[in-house]
Structures are given as C-alpha cells and as structure tokens.
PDB file of C-alpha atoms in Angstrom:
ATOM      1  CA  MET A   1     -40.208 -11.671 -60.059  1.00 48.00           C
ATOM      2  CA  GLU A   2     -39.818 -11.546 -63.894  1.00 55.00           C
ATOM      3  CA  ARG A   3     -37.358 -14.257 -64.930  1.00 61.00           C
ATOM      4  CA  PRO A   4     -34.479 -13.472 -67.292  1.00 65.00           C
ATOM      5  CA  ARG A   5     -34.983 -14.622 -70.859  1.00 79.00           C
ATOM      6  CA  HIS A   6     -32.041 -16.994 -70.726  1.00 88.00           C
ATOM      7  CA  PRO A   7     -30.422 -18.803 -67.723  1.00 92.00           C
ATOM      8  CA  GLY A   8     -26.994 -17.394 -68.815  1.00 94.00           C
ATOM      9  CA  TRP A   9     -24.068 -19.195 -70.452  1.00 96.00           C
ATOM     10  CA  ALA A  10     -22.084 -19.497 -67.194  1.00 97.00           C
ATOM     11  CA  VAL A  11     -24.987 -21.308 -65.553  1.00 98.00           C
ATOM     12  CA  VAL A  12     -25.594 -23.518 -68.673  1.00 98.00           C
ATOM     13  CA  GLY A  13     -21.880 -24.507 -68.761  1.00 98.00           C
ATOM     14  CA  SER A  14     -21.515 -25.265 -65.048  1.00 98.00           C
ATOM     15  CA  VAL A  15     -24.781 -27.272 -65.226  1.00 98.00           C
ATOM     16  CA  ALA A  16     -23.401 -29.296 -68.182  1.00 98.00           C
ATOM     17  CA  ALA A  17     -20.174 -29.992 -66.292  1.00 98.00           C
ATOM     18  CA  GLY A  18     -21.967 -30.816 -63.071  1.00 98.00           C
ATOM     19  CA  GLY A  19     -24.471 -32.982 -64.911  1.00 98.00           C
ATOM     20  CA  ALA A  20     -21.653 -35.010 -66.433  1.00 98.00           C
ATOM     21  CA  LEU A  21     -20.030 -35.490 -63.080  1.00 98.00           C
ATOM     22  CA  GLY A  22     -23.208 -36.418 -61.247  1.00 98.00           C
ATOM     23  CA  THR A  23     -24.122 -38.918 -63.984  1.00 98.00           C
ATOM     24  CA  LEU A  24     -20.735 -40.598 -63.693  1.00 97.00           C
ATOM     25  CA  LEU A  25     -20.876 -40.778 -59.968  1.00 97.00           C
ATOM     26  CA  ARG A  26     -24.416 -42.453 -60.136  1.00 96.00           C
ATOM     27  CA  TRP A  27     -23.164 -44.860 -62.796  1.00 94.00           C
ATOM     28  CA  LEU A  28     -20.186 -45.891 -60.752  1.00 92.00           C
ATOM     29  CA  LEU A  29     -22.241 -46.401 -57.651  1.00 92.00           C
ATOM     30  CA  VAL A  30     -25.360 -48.020 -59.103  1.00 88.00           C
ATOM     31  CA  ALA A  31     -24.767 -49.543 -62.495  1.00 65.00           C
ATOM     32  CA  PRO A  32     -22.263 -52.286 -61.394  1.00 60.00           C
ATOM     33  CA  ALA A  33     -24.749 -53.521 -58.831  1.00 49.00           C
ATOM     34  CA  PRO A  34     -27.211 -55.505 -60.917  1.00 51.00           C
ATOM     35  CA  GLU A  35     -24.412 -57.518 -62.503  1.00 52.00           C
ATOM     36  CA  THR A  36     -23.377 -58.857 -59.087  1.00 53.00           C
ATOM     37  CA  GLY A  37     -26.681 -60.868 -59.210  1.00 53.00           C
ATOM     38  CA  SER A  38     -28.701 -59.385 -56.367  1.00 58.00           C
ATOM     39  CA  PRO A  39     -31.541 -56.993 -57.398  1.00 60.00           C
ATOM     40  CA  VAL A  40     -31.752 -55.988 -53.776  1.00 66.00           C
ATOM     41  CA  ALA A  41     -28.193 -54.609 -53.930  1.00 71.00           C
ATOM     42  CA  GLY A  42     -29.268 -52.442 -56.849  1.00 77.00           C
ATOM     43  CA  TRP A  43     -32.252 -51.111 -54.941  1.00 80.00           C
ATOM     44  CA  ILE A  44     -30.138 -50.276 -51.909  1.00 86.00           C
ATOM     45  CA  SER A  45     -27.382 -48.472 -53.849  1.00 90.00           C
ATOM     46  CA  LEU A  46     -29.906 -46.520 -55.869  1.00 93.00           C
ATOM     47  CA  GLY A  47     -31.769 -45.622 -52.679  1.00 94.00           C
ATOM     48  CA  LEU A  48     -28.573 -44.530 -50.979  1.00 95.00           C
ATOM     49  CA  VAL A  49     -27.624 -42.319 -53.989  1.00 97.00           C
ATOM     50  CA  ASN A  50     -31.115 -40.638 -53.995  1.00 98.00           C
ATOM     51  CA  LEU A  51     -31.210 -40.104 -50.296  1.00 98.00           C
ATOM     52  CA  SER A  52     -27.629 -38.751 -49.991  1.00 98.00           C
ATOM     53  CA  GLY A  53     -28.282 -36.476 -53.032  1.00 98.00           C
ATOM     54  CA  SER A  54     -31.490 -35.220 -51.273  1.00 98.00           C
ATOM     55  CA  LEU A  55     -29.624 -34.445 -48.034  1.00 98.00           C
ATOM     56  CA  LEU A  56     -26.806 -32.618 -49.888  1.00 98.00           C
ATOM     57  CA  LEU A  57     -29.179 -30.577 -52.106  1.00 98.00           C
ATOM     58  CA  GLY A  58     -31.148 -29.601 -48.941  1.00 98.00           C
ATOM     59  CA  LEU A  59     -27.892 -28.566 -47.323  1.00 98.00           C
ATOM     60  CA  LEU A  60     -26.867 -26.526 -50.443  1.00 98.00           C
ATOM     61  CA  ALA A  61     -30.389 -24.862 -50.498  1.00 98.00           C
ATOM     62  CA  GLY A  62     -30.110 -24.099 -46.810  1.00 98.00           C
ATOM     63  CA  ILE A  63     -26.653 -22.511 -47.172  1.00 98.00           C
ATOM     64  CA  SER A  64     -27.559 -20.512 -50.279  1.00 97.00           C
ATOM     65  CA  SER A  65     -30.683 -19.169 -48.603  1.00 96.00           C
ATOM     66  CA  ARG A  66     -28.468 -17.372 -46.049  1.00 95.00           C
ATOM     67  CA  ARG A  67     -25.345 -16.575 -48.055  1.00 95.00           C
ATOM     68  CA  THR A  68     -25.013 -14.962 -51.431  1.00 95.00           C
ATOM     69  CA  LEU A  69     -23.116 -17.554 -53.521  1.00 96.00           C
ATOM     70  CA  PRO A  70     -22.358 -17.196 -57.245  1.00 97.00           C
ATOM     71  CA  ARG A  71     -25.422 -18.265 -59.304  1.00 96.00           C
ATOM     72  CA  TRP A  72     -23.321 -20.484 -61.606  1.00 97.00           C
ATOM     73  CA  LEU A  73     -21.859 -22.316 -58.540  1.00 98.00           C
ATOM     74  CA  VAL A  74     -25.253 -23.014 -56.924  1.00 98.00           C
ATOM     75  CA  ALA A  75     -26.669 -24.133 -60.313  1.00 98.00           C
ATOM     76  CA  GLY A  76     -23.659 -26.272 -61.211  1.00 98.00           C
ATOM     77  CA  LEU A  77     -23.745 -28.100 -57.850  1.00 98.00           C
ATOM     78  CA  GLY A  78     -27.464 -28.156 -57.345  1.00 98.00           C
ATOM     79  CA  VAL A  79     -29.061 -28.534 -60.847  1.00 98.00           C
ATOM     80  CA  GLY A  80     -25.939 -30.115 -62.354  1.00 98.00           C
ATOM     81  CA  VAL A  81     -24.102 -32.455 -59.935  1.00 98.00           C
ATOM     82  CA  LEU A  82     -26.887 -33.335 -57.404  1.00 98.00           C
ATOM     83  CA  GLY A  83     -29.740 -33.136 -59.894  1.00 98.00           C
ATOM     84  CA  ALA A  84     -28.127 -35.551 -62.259  1.00 98.00           C
ATOM     85  CA  TYR A  85     -26.599 -37.701 -59.474  1.00 98.00           C
ATOM     86  CA  THR A  86     -30.146 -38.546 -58.281  1.00 98.00           C
ATOM     87  CA  SER A  87     -32.688 -40.012 -60.744  1.00 97.00           C
ATOM     88  CA  LEU A  88     -36.413 -40.521 -60.645  1.00 97.00           C
ATOM     89  CA  SER A  89     -36.562 -42.515 -63.899  1.00 96.00           C
ATOM     90  CA  ALA A  90     -34.047 -45.114 -62.415  1.00 94.00           C
ATOM     91  CA  VAL A  91     -36.439 -45.673 -59.449  1.00 94.00           C
ATOM     92  CA  VAL A  92     -39.585 -45.870 -61.510  1.00 94.00           C
ATOM     93  CA  LEU A  93     -38.034 -48.047 -64.213  1.00 92.00           C
ATOM     94  CA  ALA A  94     -36.782 -50.503 -61.494  1.00 88.00           C
ATOM     95  CA  ALA A  95     -40.143 -50.566 -59.928  1.00 87.00           C
ATOM     96  CA  SER A  96     -41.914 -51.142 -63.269  1.00 84.00           C
ATOM     97  CA  VAL A  97     -39.542 -53.831 -64.417  1.00 76.00           C
ATOM     98  CA  ALA A  98     -39.889 -55.657 -61.097  1.00 72.00           C
ATOM     99  CA  THR A  99     -43.704 -55.474 -61.466  1.00 73.00           C
ATOM    100  CA  ALA A 100     -43.548 -56.493 -65.085  1.00 67.00           C
ATOM    101  CA  PHE A 101     -41.552 -59.696 -64.265  1.00 65.00           C
ATOM    102  CA  GLY A 102     -44.140 -60.597 -61.641  1.00 63.00           C
ATOM    103  CA  LEU A 103     -46.918 -60.005 -64.198  1.00 63.00           C
ATOM    104  CA  THR A 104     -45.199 -62.092 -66.862  1.00 62.00           C
ATOM    105  CA  GLY A 105     -44.730 -64.921 -64.519  1.00 60.00           C
ATOM    106  CA  PHE A 106     -48.339 -64.743 -63.525  1.00 60.00           C
ATOM    107  CA  ILE A 107     -49.479 -64.781 -67.113  1.00 61.00           C
ATOM    108  CA  GLN A 108     -47.062 -67.597 -68.133  1.00 61.00           C
ATOM    109  CA  THR A 109     -47.571 -69.974 -65.304  1.00 61.00           C
ATOM    110  CA  GLY A 110     -50.675 -68.777 -63.660  1.00 58.00           C
ATOM    111  CA  SER A 111     -49.382 -70.288 -60.535  1.00 56.00           C
ATOM    112  CA  PRO A 112     -48.300 -67.306 -58.339  1.00 55.00           C
ATOM    113  CA  GLY A 113     -51.994 -66.424 -57.885  1.00 59.00           C
ATOM    114  CA  GLY A 114     -53.637 -63.085 -57.794  1.00 63.00           C
ATOM    115  CA  ILE A 115     -52.716 -62.560 -54.129  1.00 65.00           C
ATOM    116  CA  VAL A 116     -49.020 -62.830 -54.894  1.00 65.00           C
ATOM    117  CA  LEU A 117     -49.393 -60.386 -57.779  1.00 67.00           C
ATOM    118  CA  MET A 118     -51.296 -57.945 -55.680  1.00 71.00           C
ATOM    119  CA  THR A 119     -48.843 -58.203 -52.907  1.00 72.00           C
ATOM    120  CA  GLY A 120     -46.048 -57.423 -55.452  1.00 73.00           C
ATOM    121  CA  LEU A 121     -47.923 -54.422 -56.704  1.00 79.00           C
ATOM    122  CA  ALA A 122     -48.633 -53.160 -53.195  1.00 83.00           C
ATOM    123  CA  GLY A 123     -45.041 -53.729 -52.233  1.00 82.00           C
ATOM    124  CA  THR A 124     -43.743 -51.642 -55.133  1.00 85.00           C
ATOM    125  CA  LEU A 125     -46.204 -48.769 -54.305  1.00 89.00           C
ATOM    126  CA  LEU A 126     -45.188 -48.983 -50.624  1.00 91.00           C
ATOM    127  CA  ALA A 127     -41.570 -48.929 -51.502  1.00 90.00           C
ATOM    128  CA  LEU A 128     -42.076 -45.751 -53.815  1.00 94.00           C
ATOM    129  CA  ALA A 129     -44.001 -44.071 -50.952  1.00 96.00           C
ATOM    130  CA  ALA A 130     -41.299 -44.997 -48.408  1.00 96.00           C
ATOM    131  CA  GLY A 131     -38.573 -43.740 -50.741  1.00 96.00           C
ATOM    132  CA  ALA A 132     -40.417 -40.393 -51.275  1.00 98.00           C
ATOM    133  CA  THR A 133     -40.974 -39.951 -47.534  1.00 98.00           C
ATOM    134  CA  LEU A 134     -37.334 -40.682 -46.767  1.00 98.00           C
ATOM    135  CA  GLY A 135     -36.261 -38.288 -49.570  1.00 98.00           C
ATOM    136  CA  THR A 136     -38.280 -35.524 -48.100  1.00 98.00           C
ATOM    137  CA  ALA A 137     -36.964 -36.217 -44.627  1.00 98.00           C
ATOM    138  CA  CYS A 138     -33.328 -36.306 -45.828  1.00 98.00           C
ATOM    139  CA  ALA A 139     -33.800 -32.985 -47.698  1.00 98.00           C
ATOM    140  CA  ALA A 140     -35.500 -31.416 -44.639  1.00 98.00           C
ATOM    141  CA  ALA A 141     -32.539 -32.482 -42.485  1.00 98.00           C
ATOM    142  CA  GLY A 142     -30.223 -30.906 -45.088  1.00 98.00           C
ATOM    143  CA  LEU A 143     -32.218 -27.706 -45.197  1.00 98.00           C
ATOM    144  CA  ARG A 144     -32.175 -27.460 -41.305  1.00 97.00           C
ATOM    145  CA  LEU A 145     -28.452 -28.196 -41.154  1.00 98.00           C
ATOM    146  CA  GLY A 146     -27.827 -25.482 -43.822  1.00 97.00           C
ATOM    147  CA  GLY A 147     -29.734 -22.988 -41.705  1.00 96.00           C
ATOM    148  CA  TRP A 148     -32.940 -22.713 -43.824  1.00 95.00           C
ATOM    149  CA  SER A 149     -35.911 -21.233 -42.041  1.00 93.00           C
ATOM    150  CA  ALA A 150     -39.505 -21.424 -43.309  1.00 88.00           C
ATOM    151  CA  PRO A 151     -40.751 -18.110 -44.718  1.00 84.00           C
ATOM    152  CA  VAL A 152     -43.350 -16.390 -42.554  1.00 77.00           C
ATOM    153  CA  ALA A 153     -46.964 -16.711 -43.527  1.00 62.00           C
ATOM    154  CA  GLY A 154     -47.956 -14.435 -46.368  1.00 51.00           C
ATOM    155  CA  ASN A 155     -44.461 -14.567 -48.008  1.00 48.00           C
ATOM    156  CA  SER A 156     -44.719 -18.224 -49.198  1.00 47.00           C
ATOM    157  CA  SER A 157     -43.674 -17.369 -52.809  1.00 48.00           C
ATOM    158  CA  GLY A 158     -40.006 -16.676 -51.656  1.00 46.00           C
ATOM    159  CA  GLY A 159     -37.080 -19.038 -51.411  1.00 46.00           C
ATOM    160  CA  HIS A 160     -36.966 -20.561 -54.848  1.00 49.00           C
ATOM    161  CA  PRO A 161     -33.334 -20.745 -56.052  1.00 49.00           C
TER     162      PRO A 161
ATOM    163  CA  MET B   1     -17.034 -50.055 -76.644  1.00 68.00           C
ATOM    164  CA  THR B   2     -14.101 -49.478 -74.247  1.00 76.00           C
ATOM    165  CA  SER B   3     -14.869 -48.354 -70.757  1.00 87.00           C
ATOM    166  CA  LEU B   4     -13.253 -44.963 -71.471  1.00 93.00           C
ATOM    167  CA  THR B   5     -15.484 -44.363 -74.579  1.00 95.00           C
ATOM    168  CA  MET B   6     -18.432 -45.525 -72.410  1.00 94.00           C
ATOM    169  CA  MET B   7     -17.599 -43.050 -69.681  1.00 95.00           C
ATOM    170  CA  LEU B   8     -17.143 -40.192 -72.148  1.00 97.00           C
ATOM    171  CA  ALA B   9     -20.549 -41.014 -73.801  1.00 98.00           C
ATOM    172  CA  LEU B  10     -22.305 -41.227 -70.427  1.00 97.00           C
ATOM    173  CA  ALA B  11     -20.761 -37.920 -69.272  1.00 98.00           C
ATOM    174  CA  LEU B  12     -21.896 -36.206 -72.564  1.00 98.00           C
ATOM    175  CA  ALA B  13     -25.432 -37.703 -72.308  1.00 98.00           C
ATOM    176  CA  GLY B  14     -25.550 -36.638 -68.591  1.00 98.00           C
ATOM    177  CA  ALA B  15     -24.514 -33.138 -69.496  1.00 98.00           C
ATOM    178  CA  VAL B  16     -27.291 -32.868 -72.120  1.00 98.00           C
ATOM    179  CA  GLY B  17     -29.883 -34.348 -69.739  1.00 98.00           C
ATOM    180  CA  ALA B  18     -28.960 -31.802 -66.973  1.00 98.00           C
ATOM    181  CA  VAL B  19     -29.072 -28.853 -69.349  1.00 98.00           C
ATOM    182  CA  LEU B  20     -32.409 -29.886 -70.752  1.00 98.00           C
ATOM    183  CA  ARG B  21     -33.751 -30.081 -67.196  1.00 98.00           C
ATOM    184  CA  LEU B  22     -32.352 -26.684 -66.420  1.00 98.00           C
ATOM    185  CA  LEU B  23     -34.065 -25.250 -69.512  1.00 98.00           C
ATOM    186  CA  ALA B  24     -37.359 -26.938 -68.634  1.00 98.00           C
ATOM    187  CA  ASP B  25     -37.301 -25.547 -65.171  1.00 97.00           C
ATOM    188  CA  HIS B  26     -36.341 -22.063 -66.416  1.00 96.00           C
ATOM    189  CA  TYR B  27     -38.904 -21.775 -69.192  1.00 96.00           C
ATOM    190  CA  LEU B  28     -41.745 -24.015 -67.854  1.00 96.00           C
ATOM    191  CA  HIS B  29     -41.540 -22.927 -64.277  1.00 93.00           C
ATOM    192  CA  PRO B  30     -43.090 -24.163 -61.885  1.00 94.00           C
ATOM    193  CA  ARG B  31     -43.968 -27.319 -63.931  1.00 96.00           C
ATOM    194  CA  GLY B  32     -40.649 -27.794 -65.622  1.00 98.00           C
ATOM    195  CA  ILE B  33     -39.210 -30.492 -63.199  1.00 98.00           C
ATOM    196  CA  LEU B  34     -42.534 -32.492 -63.563  1.00 98.00           C
ATOM    197  CA  VAL B  35     -42.253 -32.294 -67.346  1.00 98.00           C
ATOM    198  CA  ALA B  36     -38.544 -33.345 -67.225  1.00 98.00           C
ATOM    199  CA  ASN B  37     -39.272 -36.282 -64.956  1.00 98.00           C
ATOM    200  CA  ALA B  38     -42.094 -37.475 -67.137  1.00 98.00           C
ATOM    201  CA  ILE B  39     -40.255 -37.099 -70.445  1.00 98.00           C
ATOM    202  CA  GLY B  40     -37.043 -38.678 -69.004  1.00 98.00           C
ATOM    203  CA  SER B  41     -39.085 -41.589 -67.636  1.00 98.00           C
ATOM    204  CA  PHE B  42     -40.605 -42.139 -71.044  1.00 98.00           C
ATOM    205  CA  VAL B  43     -37.105 -42.150 -72.639  1.00 98.00           C
ATOM    206  CA  ALA B  44     -35.906 -44.595 -70.006  1.00 97.00           C
ATOM    207  CA  GLY B  45     -38.718 -47.007 -70.715  1.00 95.00           C
ATOM    208  CA  LEU B  46     -38.435 -46.594 -74.497  1.00 96.00           C
ATOM    209  CA  ALA B  47     -34.697 -47.312 -74.582  1.00 96.00           C
ATOM    210  CA  THR B  48     -35.036 -50.270 -72.165  1.00 93.00           C
ATOM    211  CA  THR B  49     -37.146 -52.212 -74.611  1.00 93.00           C
ATOM    212  CA  GLY B  50     -36.191 -50.487 -77.906  1.00 94.00           C
ATOM    213  CA  VAL B  51     -32.428 -50.089 -77.774  1.00 94.00           C
ATOM    214  CA  SER B  52     -29.790 -52.811 -77.121  1.00 92.00           C
ATOM    215  CA  GLU B  53     -26.619 -52.428 -75.043  1.00 89.00           C
ATOM    216  CA  PRO B  54     -24.301 -50.624 -74.855  1.00 90.00           C
ATOM    217  CA  ALA B  55     -26.244 -47.714 -76.381  1.00 94.00           C
ATOM    218  CA  GLN B  56     -29.105 -48.527 -73.991  1.00 94.00           C
ATOM    219  CA  ALA B  57     -27.081 -47.487 -70.970  1.00 94.00           C
ATOM    220  CA  ILE B  58     -26.207 -44.111 -72.629  1.00 96.00           C
ATOM    221  CA  TRP B  59     -29.939 -43.366 -73.078  1.00 97.00           C
ATOM    222  CA  VAL B  60     -31.215 -44.884 -69.846  1.00 96.00           C
ATOM    223  CA  VAL B  61     -28.408 -44.139 -67.294  1.00 96.00           C
ATOM    224  CA  GLY B  62     -26.956 -41.079 -69.092  1.00 97.00           C
ATOM    225  CA  LEU B  63     -29.730 -39.059 -70.766  1.00 98.00           C
ATOM    226  CA  ALA B  64     -32.896 -40.160 -68.888  1.00 98.00           C
ATOM    227  CA  GLY B  65     -31.013 -40.540 -65.563  1.00 97.00           C
ATOM    228  CA  ALA B  66     -29.713 -36.936 -65.726  1.00 98.00           C
ATOM    229  CA  LEU B  67     -32.906 -35.444 -67.239  1.00 98.00           C
ATOM    230  CA  THR B  68     -34.874 -36.751 -64.263  1.00 98.00           C
ATOM    231  CA  THR B  69     -34.110 -35.858 -60.703  1.00 98.00           C
ATOM    232  CA  PHE B  70     -35.140 -37.135 -57.285  1.00 98.00           C
ATOM    233  CA  SER B  71     -33.289 -34.653 -55.113  1.00 98.00           C
ATOM    234  CA  THR B  72     -35.087 -31.538 -56.523  1.00 98.00           C
ATOM    235  CA  VAL B  73     -38.495 -33.100 -55.647  1.00 98.00           C
ATOM    236  CA  SER B  74     -37.136 -34.060 -52.183  1.00 98.00           C
ATOM    237  CA  VAL B  75     -36.058 -30.495 -51.501  1.00 98.00           C
ATOM    238  CA  SER B  76     -39.242 -28.737 -52.815  1.00 98.00           C
ATOM    239  CA  THR B  77     -41.446 -31.114 -50.852  1.00 98.00           C
ATOM    240  CA  ALA B  78     -39.256 -30.651 -47.769  1.00 98.00           C
ATOM    241  CA  ARG B  79     -39.742 -26.862 -48.072  1.00 98.00           C
ATOM    242  CA  ASP B  80     -43.489 -27.557 -48.147  1.00 98.00           C
ATOM    243  CA  ALA B  81     -43.398 -29.945 -45.199  1.00 97.00           C
ATOM    244  CA  LEU B  82     -41.212 -27.616 -43.086  1.00 97.00           C
ATOM    245  CA  SER B  83     -43.636 -24.786 -43.918  1.00 97.00           C
ATOM    246  CA  GLY B  84     -46.609 -26.852 -42.664  1.00 96.00           C
ATOM    247  CA  ARG B  85     -47.970 -27.524 -46.276  1.00 97.00           C
ATOM    248  CA  PHE B  86     -48.163 -31.361 -45.895  1.00 97.00           C
ATOM    249  CA  ALA B  87     -50.949 -31.777 -48.466  1.00 98.00           C
ATOM    250  CA  ALA B  88     -48.832 -29.898 -51.048  1.00 98.00           C
ATOM    251  CA  ALA B  89     -45.858 -32.176 -50.321  1.00 98.00           C
ATOM    252  CA  VAL B  90     -47.964 -35.383 -50.668  1.00 98.00           C
ATOM    253  CA  GLY B  91     -49.665 -34.018 -53.836  1.00 98.00           C
ATOM    254  CA  SER B  92     -46.325 -33.114 -55.442  1.00 98.00           C
ATOM    255  CA  TRP B  93     -44.778 -36.551 -54.814  1.00 98.00           C
ATOM    256  CA  SER B  94     -47.935 -38.322 -56.013  1.00 98.00           C
ATOM    257  CA  ALA B  95     -47.876 -36.248 -59.214  1.00 98.00           C
ATOM    258  CA  HIS B  96     -44.201 -36.933 -59.888  1.00 98.00           C
ATOM    259  CA  LEU B  97     -44.448 -40.691 -59.142  1.00 97.00           C
ATOM    260  CA  ALA B  98     -47.795 -41.199 -60.955  1.00 97.00           C
ATOM    261  CA  LEU B  99     -46.706 -39.363 -64.086  1.00 98.00           C
ATOM    262  CA  ALA B 100     -43.302 -41.136 -64.139  1.00 97.00           C
ATOM    263  CA  LEU B 101     -44.908 -44.576 -63.708  1.00 95.00           C
ATOM    264  CA  VAL B 102     -47.386 -43.937 -66.587  1.00 96.00           C
ATOM    265  CA  ALA B 103     -44.554 -42.553 -68.743  1.00 97.00           C
ATOM    266  CA  VAL B 104     -42.195 -45.392 -68.137  1.00 95.00           C
ATOM    267  CA  GLY B 105     -45.010 -47.855 -68.902  1.00 93.00           C
ATOM    268  CA  LEU B 106     -45.886 -46.062 -72.177  1.00 96.00           C
ATOM    269  CA  GLY B 107     -42.158 -46.059 -72.984  1.00 96.00           C
ATOM    270  CA  LEU B 108     -41.612 -49.693 -72.330  1.00 93.00           C
ATOM    271  CA  ALA B 109     -44.707 -50.548 -74.485  1.00 93.00           C
ATOM    272  CA  THR B 110     -43.683 -48.208 -77.348  1.00 95.00           C
ATOM    273  CA  GLY B 111     -40.047 -49.446 -77.380  1.00 94.00           C
ATOM    274  CA  GLY B 112     -41.153 -53.079 -77.431  1.00 89.00           C
ATOM    275  CA  ALA B 113     -43.489 -52.362 -80.359  1.00 87.00           C
ATOM    276  CA  PHE B 114     -40.746 -50.772 -82.554  1.00 79.00           C
ATOM    277  CA  ARG B 115     -37.980 -53.257 -81.760  1.00 68.00           C
TER     278      ARG B 115
END
C-alpha cells in the first residue's frame, strides 16, 4: 500500500487539463446567474452543478472499480474535470455571504429581530445539510449505476482510487 | 478584460487549483481533500473582500473553486454510507462543512482588514 513518491507527469498533466475544463464549465453554468438578479437562481444552478458532478464521479468510481482504466484518464476525469467542476468553497461562500447580509441588516436596523436572524442561520445550516445529504445520495446512485459493490467486512481499506 | 482573456485566466487558475488538490490528496492522504477544501475556502473568502473584479473571479471561481471539491466528498461519504458506516459519513461531511465555514469567515475578515 506504499504510495509512489510522485503522482506521475501524465496524471498531473491530465488533471491540469481536466481542472481547466471543469472550472470553465462551472463558470459558464453558475457565474452568469447572480447577475440575472435572483440569488435563488444562483443557488439552484450551483446545487445542480454539485449534484450532477457527484453523480458522475460516483459513476466513474463505480466503473473504474470493475475495469482497469488508464490512471491518467481516471485522474483527469475524476480529480480534474469533476473535482474542479464541483466546488465546496462556492457553496460555503454563498452561505456565509447570505448570513452576513442578514447579520449586517440586523446590526444596522435592529428591526428584523433575533428570531429572523436565528431563522436565517438555521435555514443556512439546514440548506448545507440538505445539500450534503443529496450529494451523498447522488454519488451513491452513481456508484451503484457504475457497478460498485461495498467491500466485504475486514477489507474496508480497499477501493480508494 | 475581454471575455477570451477572462476564460484563459480562469482555465489557468482552475488547472493550478486542481493540480494543488491532486498533490494535497497524494502527499497528505487521507486528510488532503479536507486541507484543500479548508485552504480553498479561506482563499475564496480572502479574495471576496480583499480583491476587486475582474481579478476576484479568477481567485474565487478559478483557483479556490477548483482547489475545493464537493463531488469527492460526496463519493467518499457515499462509499461509507453504502458500506453501513453512516457515522463516518456524517462525521466527514461535518468536518468539511465546519472547517470550510470557519475558513471562509476568517478569509472574509482578513481580506476586509487588508483592503
């Protein structure tokens, strides 16, 4: 189980190319949304990007658990394209900024009241928990579709790509 | 900045972010993705308050967006859940989300202070 000293240049190159592609895809799908005015549209498109990416990465992991695919191909698609296509910082940043706006409004006007603020914070945390649960569910569906089967007990260390 | 220059800059930043995440996962396994998500979230917060557009998008959408990942966490927690390790799945998501939230908050505060 000793890891090689270096991931290998073919893997690094394909991850770089895949990362560029995944980033552009996410930018094209998500970035234009906030300018259309509705913050909800931004949340939905970011959610769809992250959930579709989770499903596809699950599918890739499922397929590559059964077939021997070139390492550079799996890394380029998985770590590169799908890893960069989905983003945790975008989700957490959007959640923090939404909460910070509520907090600023509360400090400046004092009017929304503590209950509104607490509801906003609880809503943000609930949305993050829902997103995480859906992400896991989509990835599990992808793994199953790809033919992944859980390792038998006692062999739980296997299966990492 | 023309939209072609913008796309090239985003692609380059995305390539760098993805390779940094690959190296973190490779050399810091099994905590590399958690480290990448935390550092990427800090960078996203830092650039949001500390850098103005259009460079902000290159840091936030390009570098931080590609350095952090959602799908990798989904798949590793799905493996846990499908193997019956539900507590591990919940613990893993909690660690990623909590660290990322703290990191983005620290970044937003730091970027605002240096602006």
